[in-house]
mmCIF file of C-alpha atoms (C1' of nucleotides) in Angstrom:
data_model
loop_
_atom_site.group_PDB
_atom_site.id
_atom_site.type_symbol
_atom_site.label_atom_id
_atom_site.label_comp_id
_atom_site.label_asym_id
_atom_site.label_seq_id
_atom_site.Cartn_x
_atom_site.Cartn_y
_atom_site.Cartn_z
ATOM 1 C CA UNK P 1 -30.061 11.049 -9.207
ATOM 2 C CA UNK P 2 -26.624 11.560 -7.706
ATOM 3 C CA UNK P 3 -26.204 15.322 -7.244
ATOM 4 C CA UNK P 4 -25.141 18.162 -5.423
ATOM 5 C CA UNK P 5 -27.354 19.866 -2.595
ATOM 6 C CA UNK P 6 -29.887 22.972 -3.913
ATOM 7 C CA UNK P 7 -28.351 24.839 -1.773
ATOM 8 C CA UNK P 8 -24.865 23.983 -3.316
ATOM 9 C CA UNK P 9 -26.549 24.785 -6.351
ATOM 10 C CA UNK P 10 -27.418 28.188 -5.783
ATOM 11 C CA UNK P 11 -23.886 28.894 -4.155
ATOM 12 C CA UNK P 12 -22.251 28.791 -6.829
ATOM 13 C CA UNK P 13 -24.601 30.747 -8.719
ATOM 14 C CA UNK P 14 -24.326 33.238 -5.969
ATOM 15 C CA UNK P 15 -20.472 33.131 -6.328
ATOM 16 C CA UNK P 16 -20.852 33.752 -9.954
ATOM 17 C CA UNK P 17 -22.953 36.777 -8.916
ATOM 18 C CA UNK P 18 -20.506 38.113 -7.136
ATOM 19 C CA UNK P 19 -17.490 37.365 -9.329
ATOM 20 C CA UNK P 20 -19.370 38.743 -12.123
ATOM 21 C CA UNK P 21 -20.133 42.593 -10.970
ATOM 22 C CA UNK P 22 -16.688 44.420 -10.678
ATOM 23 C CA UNK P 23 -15.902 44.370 -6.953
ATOM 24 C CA UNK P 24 -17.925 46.442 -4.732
ATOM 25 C CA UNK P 25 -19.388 44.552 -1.360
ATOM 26 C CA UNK P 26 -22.708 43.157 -2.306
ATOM 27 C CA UNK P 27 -25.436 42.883 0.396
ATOM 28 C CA UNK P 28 -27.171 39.723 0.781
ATOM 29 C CA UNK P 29 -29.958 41.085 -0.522
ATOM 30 C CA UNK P 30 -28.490 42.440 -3.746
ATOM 31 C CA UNK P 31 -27.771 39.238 -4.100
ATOM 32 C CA UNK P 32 -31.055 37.940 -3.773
ATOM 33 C CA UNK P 33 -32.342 39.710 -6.189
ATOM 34 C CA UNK P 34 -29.903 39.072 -9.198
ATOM 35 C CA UNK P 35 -30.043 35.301 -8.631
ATOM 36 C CA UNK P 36 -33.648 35.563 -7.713
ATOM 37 C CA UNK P 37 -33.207 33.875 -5.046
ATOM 38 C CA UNK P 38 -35.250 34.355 -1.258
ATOM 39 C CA UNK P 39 -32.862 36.800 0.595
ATOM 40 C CA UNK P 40 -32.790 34.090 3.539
ATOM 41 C CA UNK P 41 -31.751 31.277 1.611
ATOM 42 C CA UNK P 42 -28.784 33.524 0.163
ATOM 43 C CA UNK P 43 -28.059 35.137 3.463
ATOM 44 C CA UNK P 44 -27.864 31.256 4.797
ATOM 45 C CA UNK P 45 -25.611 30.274 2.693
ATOM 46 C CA UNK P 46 -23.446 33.455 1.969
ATOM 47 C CA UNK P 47 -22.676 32.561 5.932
ATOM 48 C CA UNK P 48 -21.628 28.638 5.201
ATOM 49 C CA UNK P 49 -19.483 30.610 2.373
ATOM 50 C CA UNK P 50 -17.788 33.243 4.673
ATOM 51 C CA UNK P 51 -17.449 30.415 7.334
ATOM 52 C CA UNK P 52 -15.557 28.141 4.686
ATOM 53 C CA UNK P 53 -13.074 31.403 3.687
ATOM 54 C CA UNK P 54 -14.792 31.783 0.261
ATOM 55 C CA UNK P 55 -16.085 35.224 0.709
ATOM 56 C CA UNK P 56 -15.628 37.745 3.137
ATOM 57 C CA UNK P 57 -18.164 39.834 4.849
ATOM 58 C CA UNK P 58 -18.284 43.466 5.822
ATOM 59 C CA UNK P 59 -20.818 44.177 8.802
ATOM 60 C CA UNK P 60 -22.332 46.984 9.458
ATOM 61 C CA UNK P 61 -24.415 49.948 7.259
ATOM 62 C CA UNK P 62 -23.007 49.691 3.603
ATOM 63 C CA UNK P 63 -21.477 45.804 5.082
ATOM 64 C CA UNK P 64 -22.092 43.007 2.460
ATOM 65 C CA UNK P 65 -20.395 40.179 0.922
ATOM 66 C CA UNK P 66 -17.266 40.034 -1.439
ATOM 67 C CA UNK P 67 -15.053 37.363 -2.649
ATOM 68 C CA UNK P 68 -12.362 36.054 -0.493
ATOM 69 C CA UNK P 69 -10.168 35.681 -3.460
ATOM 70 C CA UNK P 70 -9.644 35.878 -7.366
ATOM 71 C CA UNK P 71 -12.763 33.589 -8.580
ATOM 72 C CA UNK P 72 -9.580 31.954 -10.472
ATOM 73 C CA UNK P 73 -8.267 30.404 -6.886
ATOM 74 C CA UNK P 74 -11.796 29.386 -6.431
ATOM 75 C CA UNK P 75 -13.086 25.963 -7.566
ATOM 76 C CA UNK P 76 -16.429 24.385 -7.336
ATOM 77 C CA UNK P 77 -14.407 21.864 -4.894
ATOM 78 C CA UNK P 78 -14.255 24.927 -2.481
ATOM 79 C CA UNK P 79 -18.222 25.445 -3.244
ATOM 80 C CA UNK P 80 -19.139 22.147 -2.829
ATOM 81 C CA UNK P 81 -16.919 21.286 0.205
ATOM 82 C CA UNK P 82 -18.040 24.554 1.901
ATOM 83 C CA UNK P 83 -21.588 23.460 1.671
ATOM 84 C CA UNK P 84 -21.693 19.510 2.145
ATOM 85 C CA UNK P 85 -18.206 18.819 3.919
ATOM 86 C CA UNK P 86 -15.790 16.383 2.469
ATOM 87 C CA UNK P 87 -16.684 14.655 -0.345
ATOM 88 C CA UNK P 88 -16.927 11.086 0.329
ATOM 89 C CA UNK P 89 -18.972 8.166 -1.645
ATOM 90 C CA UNK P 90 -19.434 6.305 1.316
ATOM 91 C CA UNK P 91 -19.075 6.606 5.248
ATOM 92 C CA UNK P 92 -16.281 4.653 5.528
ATOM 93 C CA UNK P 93 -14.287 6.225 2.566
ATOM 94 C CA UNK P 94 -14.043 9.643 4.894
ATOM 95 C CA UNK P 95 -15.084 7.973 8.740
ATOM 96 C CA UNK P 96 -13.130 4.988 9.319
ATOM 97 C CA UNK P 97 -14.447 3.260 12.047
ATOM 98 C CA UNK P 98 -17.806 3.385 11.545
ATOM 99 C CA UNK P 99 -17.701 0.469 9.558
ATOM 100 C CA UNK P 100 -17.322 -3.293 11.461
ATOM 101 C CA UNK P 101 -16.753 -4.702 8.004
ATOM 102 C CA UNK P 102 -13.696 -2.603 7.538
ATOM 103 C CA UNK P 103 -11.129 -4.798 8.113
ATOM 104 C CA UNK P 104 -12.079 -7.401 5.833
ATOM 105 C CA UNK P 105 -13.624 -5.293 3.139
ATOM 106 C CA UNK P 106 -11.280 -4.175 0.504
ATOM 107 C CA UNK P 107 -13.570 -2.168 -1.499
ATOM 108 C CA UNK P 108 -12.749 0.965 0.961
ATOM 109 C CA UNK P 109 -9.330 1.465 -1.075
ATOM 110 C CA UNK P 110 -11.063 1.419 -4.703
ATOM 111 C CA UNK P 111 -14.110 4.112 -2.732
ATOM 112 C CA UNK P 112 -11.116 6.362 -2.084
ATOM 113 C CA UNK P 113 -9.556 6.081 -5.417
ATOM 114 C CA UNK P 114 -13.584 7.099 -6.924
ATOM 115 C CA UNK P 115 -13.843 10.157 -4.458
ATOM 116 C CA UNK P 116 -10.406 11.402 -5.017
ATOM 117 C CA UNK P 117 -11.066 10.973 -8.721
ATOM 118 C CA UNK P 118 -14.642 12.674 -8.425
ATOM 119 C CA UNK P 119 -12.587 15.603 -5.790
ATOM 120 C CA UNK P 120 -10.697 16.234 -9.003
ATOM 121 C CA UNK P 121 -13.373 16.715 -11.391
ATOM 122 C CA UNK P 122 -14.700 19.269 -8.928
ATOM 123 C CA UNK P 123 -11.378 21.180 -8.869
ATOM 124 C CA UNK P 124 -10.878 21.591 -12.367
ATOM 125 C CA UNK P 125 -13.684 23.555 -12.905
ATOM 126 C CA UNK P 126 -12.374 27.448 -11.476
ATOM 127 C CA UNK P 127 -15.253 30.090 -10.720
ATOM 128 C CA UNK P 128 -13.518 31.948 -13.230
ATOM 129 C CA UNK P 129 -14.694 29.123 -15.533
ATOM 130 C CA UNK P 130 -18.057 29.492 -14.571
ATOM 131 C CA UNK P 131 -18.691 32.988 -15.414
ATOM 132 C CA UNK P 132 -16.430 33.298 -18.561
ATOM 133 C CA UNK P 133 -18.424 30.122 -20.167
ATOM 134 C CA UNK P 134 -20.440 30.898 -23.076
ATOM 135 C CA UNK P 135 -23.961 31.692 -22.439
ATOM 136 C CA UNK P 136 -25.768 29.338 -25.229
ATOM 137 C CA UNK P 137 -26.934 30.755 -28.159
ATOM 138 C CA UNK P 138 -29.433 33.516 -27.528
ATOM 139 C CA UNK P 139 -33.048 33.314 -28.968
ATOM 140 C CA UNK P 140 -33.340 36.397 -30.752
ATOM 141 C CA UNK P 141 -37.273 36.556 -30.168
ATOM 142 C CA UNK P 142 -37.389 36.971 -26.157
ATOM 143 C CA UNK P 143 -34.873 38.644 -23.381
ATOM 144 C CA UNK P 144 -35.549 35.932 -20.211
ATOM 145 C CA UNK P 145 -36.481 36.595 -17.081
ATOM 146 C CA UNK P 146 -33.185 35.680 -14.576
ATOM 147 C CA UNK P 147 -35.053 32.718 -12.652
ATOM 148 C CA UNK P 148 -32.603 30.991 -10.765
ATOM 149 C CA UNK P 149 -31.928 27.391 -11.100
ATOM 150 C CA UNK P 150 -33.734 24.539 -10.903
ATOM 151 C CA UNK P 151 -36.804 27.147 -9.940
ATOM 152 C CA UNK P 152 -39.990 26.350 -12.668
ATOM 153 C CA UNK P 153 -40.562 30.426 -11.732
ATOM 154 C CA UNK I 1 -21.263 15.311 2.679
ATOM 155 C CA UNK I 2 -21.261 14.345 -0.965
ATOM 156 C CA UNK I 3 -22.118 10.309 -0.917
ATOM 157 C CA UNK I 4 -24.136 7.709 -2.921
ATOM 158 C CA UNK I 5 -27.417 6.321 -1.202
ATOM 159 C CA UNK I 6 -26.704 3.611 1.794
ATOM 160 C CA UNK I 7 -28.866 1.258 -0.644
ATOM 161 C CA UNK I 8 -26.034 1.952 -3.017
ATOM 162 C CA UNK I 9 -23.808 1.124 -1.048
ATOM 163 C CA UNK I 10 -24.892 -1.949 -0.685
ATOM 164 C CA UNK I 11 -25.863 -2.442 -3.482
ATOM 165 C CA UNK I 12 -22.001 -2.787 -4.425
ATOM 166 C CA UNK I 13 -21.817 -4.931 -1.274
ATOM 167 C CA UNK I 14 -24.035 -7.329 -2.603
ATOM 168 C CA UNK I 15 -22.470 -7.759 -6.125
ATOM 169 C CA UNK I 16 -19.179 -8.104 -4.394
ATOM 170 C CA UNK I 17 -20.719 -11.140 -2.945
ATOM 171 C CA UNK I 18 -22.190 -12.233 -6.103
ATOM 172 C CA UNK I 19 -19.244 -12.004 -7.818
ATOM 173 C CA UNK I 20 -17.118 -13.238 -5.251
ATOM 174 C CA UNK I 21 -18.593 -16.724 -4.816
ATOM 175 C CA UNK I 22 -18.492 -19.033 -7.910
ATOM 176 C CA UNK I 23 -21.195 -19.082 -9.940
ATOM 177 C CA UNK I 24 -24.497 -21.147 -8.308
ATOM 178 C CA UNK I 25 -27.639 -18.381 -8.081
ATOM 179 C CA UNK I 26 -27.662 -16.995 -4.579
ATOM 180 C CA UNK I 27 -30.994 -16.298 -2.687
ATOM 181 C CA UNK I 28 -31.872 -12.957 -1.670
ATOM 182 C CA UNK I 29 -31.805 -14.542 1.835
ATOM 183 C CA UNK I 30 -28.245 -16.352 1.473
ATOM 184 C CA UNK I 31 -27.080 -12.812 0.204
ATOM 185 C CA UNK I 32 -28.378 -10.673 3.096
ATOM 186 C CA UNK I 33 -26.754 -13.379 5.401
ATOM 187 C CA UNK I 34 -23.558 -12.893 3.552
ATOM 188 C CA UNK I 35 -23.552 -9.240 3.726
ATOM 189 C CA UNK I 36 -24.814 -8.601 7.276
ATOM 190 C CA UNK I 37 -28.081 -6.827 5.946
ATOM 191 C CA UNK I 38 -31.890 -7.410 6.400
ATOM 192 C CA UNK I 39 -33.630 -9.918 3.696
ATOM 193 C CA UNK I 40 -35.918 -7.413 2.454
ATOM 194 C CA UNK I 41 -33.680 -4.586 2.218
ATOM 195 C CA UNK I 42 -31.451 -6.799 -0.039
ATOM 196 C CA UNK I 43 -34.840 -8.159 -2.279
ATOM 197 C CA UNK I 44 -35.219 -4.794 -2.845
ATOM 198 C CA UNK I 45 -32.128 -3.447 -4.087
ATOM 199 C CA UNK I 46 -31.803 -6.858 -6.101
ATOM 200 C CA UNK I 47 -34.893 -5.815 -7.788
ATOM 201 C CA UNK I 48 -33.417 -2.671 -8.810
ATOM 202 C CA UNK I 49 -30.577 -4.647 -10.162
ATOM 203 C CA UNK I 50 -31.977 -7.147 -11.981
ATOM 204 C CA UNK I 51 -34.468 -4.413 -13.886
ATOM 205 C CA UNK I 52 -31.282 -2.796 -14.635
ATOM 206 C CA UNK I 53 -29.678 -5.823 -16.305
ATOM 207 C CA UNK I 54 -27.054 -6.139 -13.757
ATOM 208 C CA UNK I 55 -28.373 -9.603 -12.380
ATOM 209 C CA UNK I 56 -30.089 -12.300 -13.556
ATOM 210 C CA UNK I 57 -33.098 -13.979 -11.550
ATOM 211 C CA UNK I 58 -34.487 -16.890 -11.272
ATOM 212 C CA UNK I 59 -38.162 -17.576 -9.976
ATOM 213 C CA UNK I 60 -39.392 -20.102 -7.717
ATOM 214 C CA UNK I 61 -38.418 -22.484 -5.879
ATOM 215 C CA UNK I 62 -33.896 -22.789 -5.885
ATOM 216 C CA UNK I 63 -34.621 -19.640 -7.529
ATOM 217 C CA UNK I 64 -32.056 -16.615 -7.328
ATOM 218 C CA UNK I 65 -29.724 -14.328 -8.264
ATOM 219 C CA UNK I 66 -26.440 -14.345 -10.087
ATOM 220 C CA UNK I 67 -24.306 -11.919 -12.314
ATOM 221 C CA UNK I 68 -25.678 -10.946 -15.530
ATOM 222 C CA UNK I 69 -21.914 -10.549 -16.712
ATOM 223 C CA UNK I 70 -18.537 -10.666 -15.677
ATOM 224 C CA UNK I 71 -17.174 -8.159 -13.203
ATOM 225 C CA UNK I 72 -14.848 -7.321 -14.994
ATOM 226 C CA UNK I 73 -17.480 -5.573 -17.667
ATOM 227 C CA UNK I 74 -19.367 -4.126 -14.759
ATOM 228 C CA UNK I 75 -18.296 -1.223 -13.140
ATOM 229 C CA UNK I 76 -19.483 1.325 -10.453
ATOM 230 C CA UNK I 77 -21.089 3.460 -12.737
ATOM 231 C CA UNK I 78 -22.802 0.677 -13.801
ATOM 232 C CA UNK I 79 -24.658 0.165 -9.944
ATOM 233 C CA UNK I 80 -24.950 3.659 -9.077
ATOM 234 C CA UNK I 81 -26.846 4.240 -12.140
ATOM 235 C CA UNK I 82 -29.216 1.506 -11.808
ATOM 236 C CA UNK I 83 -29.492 2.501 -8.057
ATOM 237 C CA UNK I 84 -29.757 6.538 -8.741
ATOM 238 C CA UNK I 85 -30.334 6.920 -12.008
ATOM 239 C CA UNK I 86 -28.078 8.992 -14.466
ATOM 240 C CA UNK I 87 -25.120 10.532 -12.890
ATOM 241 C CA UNK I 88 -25.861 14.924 -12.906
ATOM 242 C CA UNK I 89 -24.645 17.441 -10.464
ATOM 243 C CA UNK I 90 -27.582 19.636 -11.076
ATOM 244 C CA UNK I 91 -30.993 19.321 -12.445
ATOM 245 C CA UNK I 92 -30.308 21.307 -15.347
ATOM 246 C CA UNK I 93 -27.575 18.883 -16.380
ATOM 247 C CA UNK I 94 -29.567 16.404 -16.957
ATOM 248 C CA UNK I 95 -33.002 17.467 -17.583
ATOM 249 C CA UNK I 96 -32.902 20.741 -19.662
ATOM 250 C CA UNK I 97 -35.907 22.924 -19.884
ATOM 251 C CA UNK I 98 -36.668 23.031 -15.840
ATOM 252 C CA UNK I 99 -34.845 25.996 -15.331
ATOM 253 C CA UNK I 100 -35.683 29.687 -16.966
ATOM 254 C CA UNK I 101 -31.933 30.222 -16.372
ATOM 255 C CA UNK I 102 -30.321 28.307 -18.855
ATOM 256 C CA UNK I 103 -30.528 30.585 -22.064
ATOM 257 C CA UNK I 104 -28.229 32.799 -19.886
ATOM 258 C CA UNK I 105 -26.627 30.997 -17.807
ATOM 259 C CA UNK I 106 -23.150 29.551 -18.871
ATOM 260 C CA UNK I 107 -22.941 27.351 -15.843
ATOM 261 C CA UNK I 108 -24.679 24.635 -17.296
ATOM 262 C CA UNK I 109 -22.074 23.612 -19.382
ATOM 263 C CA UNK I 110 -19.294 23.476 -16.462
ATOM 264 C CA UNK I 111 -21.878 21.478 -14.543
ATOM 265 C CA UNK I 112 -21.730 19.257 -17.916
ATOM 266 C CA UNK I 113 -18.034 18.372 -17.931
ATOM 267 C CA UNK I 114 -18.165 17.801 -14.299
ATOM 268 C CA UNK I 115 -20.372 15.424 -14.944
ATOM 269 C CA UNK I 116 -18.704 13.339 -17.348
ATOM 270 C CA UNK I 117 -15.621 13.439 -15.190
ATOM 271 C CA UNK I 118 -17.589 12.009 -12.427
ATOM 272 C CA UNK I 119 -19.654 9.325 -14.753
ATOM 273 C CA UNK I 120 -15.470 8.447 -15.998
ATOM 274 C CA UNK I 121 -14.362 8.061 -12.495
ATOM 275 C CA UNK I 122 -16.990 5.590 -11.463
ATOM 276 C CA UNK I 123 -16.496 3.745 -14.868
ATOM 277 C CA UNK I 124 -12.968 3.358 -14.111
ATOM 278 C CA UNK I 125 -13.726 0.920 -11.136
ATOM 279 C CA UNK I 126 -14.801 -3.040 -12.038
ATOM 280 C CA UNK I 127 -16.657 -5.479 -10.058
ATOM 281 C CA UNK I 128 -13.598 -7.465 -10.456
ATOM 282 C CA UNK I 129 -11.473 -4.643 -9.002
ATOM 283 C CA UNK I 130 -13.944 -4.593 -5.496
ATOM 284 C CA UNK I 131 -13.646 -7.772 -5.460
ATOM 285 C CA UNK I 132 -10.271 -8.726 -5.740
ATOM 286 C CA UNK I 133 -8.842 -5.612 -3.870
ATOM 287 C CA UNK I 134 -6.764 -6.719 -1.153
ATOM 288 C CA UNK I 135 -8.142 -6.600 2.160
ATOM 289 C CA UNK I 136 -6.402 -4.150 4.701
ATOM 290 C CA UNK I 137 -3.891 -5.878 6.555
ATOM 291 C CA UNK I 138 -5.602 -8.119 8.890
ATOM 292 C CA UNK I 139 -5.308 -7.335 13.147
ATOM 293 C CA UNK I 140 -4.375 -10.880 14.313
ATOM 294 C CA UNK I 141 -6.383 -10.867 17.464
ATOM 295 C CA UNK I 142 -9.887 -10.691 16.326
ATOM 296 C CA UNK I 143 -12.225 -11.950 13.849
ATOM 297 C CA UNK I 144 -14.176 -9.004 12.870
ATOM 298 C CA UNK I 145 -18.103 -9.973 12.741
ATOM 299 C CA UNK I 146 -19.079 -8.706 8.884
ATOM 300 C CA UNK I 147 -21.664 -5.742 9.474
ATOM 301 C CA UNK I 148 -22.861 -4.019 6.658
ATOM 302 C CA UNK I 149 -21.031 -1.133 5.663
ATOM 303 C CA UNK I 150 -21.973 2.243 7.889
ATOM 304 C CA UNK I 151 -23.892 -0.054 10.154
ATOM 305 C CA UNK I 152 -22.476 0.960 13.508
ATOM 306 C CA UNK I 153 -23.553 -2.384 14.274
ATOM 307 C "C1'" DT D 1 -25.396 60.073 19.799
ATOM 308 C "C1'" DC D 2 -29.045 58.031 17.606
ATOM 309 C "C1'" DT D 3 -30.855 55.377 13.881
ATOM 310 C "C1'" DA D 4 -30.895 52.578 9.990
ATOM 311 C "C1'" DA D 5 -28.639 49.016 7.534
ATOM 312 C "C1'" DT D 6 -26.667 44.731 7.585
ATOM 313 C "C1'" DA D 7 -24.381 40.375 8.991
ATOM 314 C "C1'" DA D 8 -24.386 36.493 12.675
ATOM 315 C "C1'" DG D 9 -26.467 33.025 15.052
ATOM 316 C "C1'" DG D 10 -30.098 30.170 16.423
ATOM 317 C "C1'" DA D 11 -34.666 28.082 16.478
ATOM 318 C "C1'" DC D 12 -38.194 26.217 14.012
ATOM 319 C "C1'" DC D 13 -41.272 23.970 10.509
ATOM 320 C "C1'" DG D 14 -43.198 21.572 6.500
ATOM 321 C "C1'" DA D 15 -42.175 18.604 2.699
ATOM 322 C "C1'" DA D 16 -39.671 15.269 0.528
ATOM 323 C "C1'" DA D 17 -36.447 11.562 0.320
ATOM 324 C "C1'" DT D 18 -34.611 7.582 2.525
ATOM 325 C "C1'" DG D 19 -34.461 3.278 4.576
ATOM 326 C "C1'" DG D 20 -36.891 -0.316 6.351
ATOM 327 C "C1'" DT D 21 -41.056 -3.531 6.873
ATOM 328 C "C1'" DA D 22 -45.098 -6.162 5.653
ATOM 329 C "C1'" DC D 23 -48.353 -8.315 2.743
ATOM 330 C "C1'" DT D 24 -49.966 -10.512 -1.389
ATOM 331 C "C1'" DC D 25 -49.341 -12.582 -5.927
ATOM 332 C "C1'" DT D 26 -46.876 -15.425 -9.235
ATOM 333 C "C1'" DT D 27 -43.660 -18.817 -10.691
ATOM 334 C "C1'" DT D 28 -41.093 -23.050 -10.359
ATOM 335 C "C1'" DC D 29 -39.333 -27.356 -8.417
ATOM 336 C "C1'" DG D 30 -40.178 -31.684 -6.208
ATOM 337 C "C1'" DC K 1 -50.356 -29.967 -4.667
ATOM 338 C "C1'" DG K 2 -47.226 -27.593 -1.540
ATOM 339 C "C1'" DA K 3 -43.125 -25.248 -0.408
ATOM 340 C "C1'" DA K 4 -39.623 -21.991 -1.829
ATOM 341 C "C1'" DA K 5 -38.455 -17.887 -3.778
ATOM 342 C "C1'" DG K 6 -38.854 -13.676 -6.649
ATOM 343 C "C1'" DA K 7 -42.242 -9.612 -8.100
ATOM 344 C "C1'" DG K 8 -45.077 -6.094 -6.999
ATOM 345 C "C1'" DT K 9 -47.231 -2.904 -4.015
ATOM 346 C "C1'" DA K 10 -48.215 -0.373 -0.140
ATOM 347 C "C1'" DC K 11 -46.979 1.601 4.125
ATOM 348 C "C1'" DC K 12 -44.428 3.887 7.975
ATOM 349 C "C1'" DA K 13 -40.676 6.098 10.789
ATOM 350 C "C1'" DT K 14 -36.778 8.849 10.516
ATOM 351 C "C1'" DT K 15 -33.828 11.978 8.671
ATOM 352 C "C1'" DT K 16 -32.536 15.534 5.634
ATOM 353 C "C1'" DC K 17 -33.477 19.584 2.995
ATOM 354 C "C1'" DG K 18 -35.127 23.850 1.863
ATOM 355 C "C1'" DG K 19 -37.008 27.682 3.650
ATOM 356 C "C1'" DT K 20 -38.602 31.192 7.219
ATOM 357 C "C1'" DC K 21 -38.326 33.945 11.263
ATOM 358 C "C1'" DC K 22 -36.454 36.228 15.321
ATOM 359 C "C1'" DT K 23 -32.934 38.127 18.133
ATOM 360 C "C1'" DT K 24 -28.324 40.039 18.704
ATOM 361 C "C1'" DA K 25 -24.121 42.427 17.263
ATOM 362 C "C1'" DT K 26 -21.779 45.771 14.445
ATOM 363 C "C1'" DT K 27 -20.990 49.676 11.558
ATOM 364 C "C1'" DA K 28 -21.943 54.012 8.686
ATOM 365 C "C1'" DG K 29 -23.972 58.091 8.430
ATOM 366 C "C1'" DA K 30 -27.286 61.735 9.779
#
DNA sequence: TCTAATAAGGACCGAAATGGTACTCTTTCG
DNA sequence: CGAAAGAGTACCATTTCGGTCCTTATTAGA
């Protein structure tokens, strides 16, 4: 299946986390914990995230992780780009040069015009989106556990 | 980065060449020739293909390949599917039920949308528009060998 | 000033996916 | 019947991915 990294994955569900919960810093760990997530994947990727200019980190005792800016300015093109680089359907639609068929094949133009399309499905989806949605309709009978995704707990 | 499979890739390769040349059945063999790839590499992704519906083969001896329809009613999304399988971002996208998440989590349906975006934006590209696409403009000097694309020959 | 908390930066490892190869079986044409 | 060609299966090397651990740097607070 063509899909997005785990780890992308679980950014954005950390981003959520942190959009989500007023504004405090949040530790890594926190973190961890309300994604249910390992505290070393999340610190791992929370660094990818500050490195990109997603979030921004406070060192130190009481030091943690907080958004870089208003999850409305943030898109799951930021996400995704911060944690898989450009996206590209092909080599030679981001590398030129790579490719020795390049100058003859001509399906490098219609590539670009599918990843700028796909670039742009990416960016209309804000974080802001992502933790207004609707939750689906809640069973009545049971109160889940917060597993994160894609884990079978 | 973001990107299809290489087999993908040339997988669209290979219909391009399918497409391109009239309408005889091609050998896996002729094919791989054509598109600068090994013979088995090509039988393989052919397979895919033809269990797909995209191609149509032909057993034994003169046997073959050719186009199971025009390119102009096949399209990208049409190839990566058959070489990926359904188009999701995330696993809960597509397979619901693998993740103790989703009664909570509102991200699924964002992923959702993003999804169909995608799935449009590879629709949106024919056989017929790969193969008809005009070829960069040409560097006079050389004849460029055809290597498959990403090879770095 | 000392200590605890916390991020930063690597190094490392096991498992899975990917890409590639080989071998055998079946089908069809001549 | 024999050669050509696809179908099916199994196998292997490499890379990537997800995850863990360790060391260093920085800051708050006792």
């Amino acid at each position: 299946m063509l899909r997005v990294s785990r780890l992308t994955d679980y950014a954005t569900l950390v981003m959520v986390c942190l959009g989500d919960t007023g504004e405090g810093v949040l530790s890594a760990q926190t973190l961890a914990d309300r994604a249910r997530l390992e505290a070393p994947t999340v610190s791992k990727l929370l660094k990818q995230l500050a490195q990109a200019g997603l979030v921004v980190s406070t060192r130190g005792a009481n030091g943690g992780y907080r958004l870089a800016r208003a999850p409305e300015s943030i898109t799951v093109a930021d996400i995704v780009t911060a944690m898989e680089g450009p996206i590209g359907m092909t080599e030679c639609s981001v590398q030129p040069g790579n490719c020795n068929l390049e100058p003859w094949c001509g399906m490098r133009v219609n590539w670009q015009r599918i990843n700028r399309a796909i670039a742009d499905a990416f960016a209309s989806v804000t974080l802001a989106d992502m933790i207004h949605a609707p939750p689906p309709a809640r069973h009545a009978t049971t109160i889940p556990l917060r597993v994160a995704a894609g884990r079978v707990s």
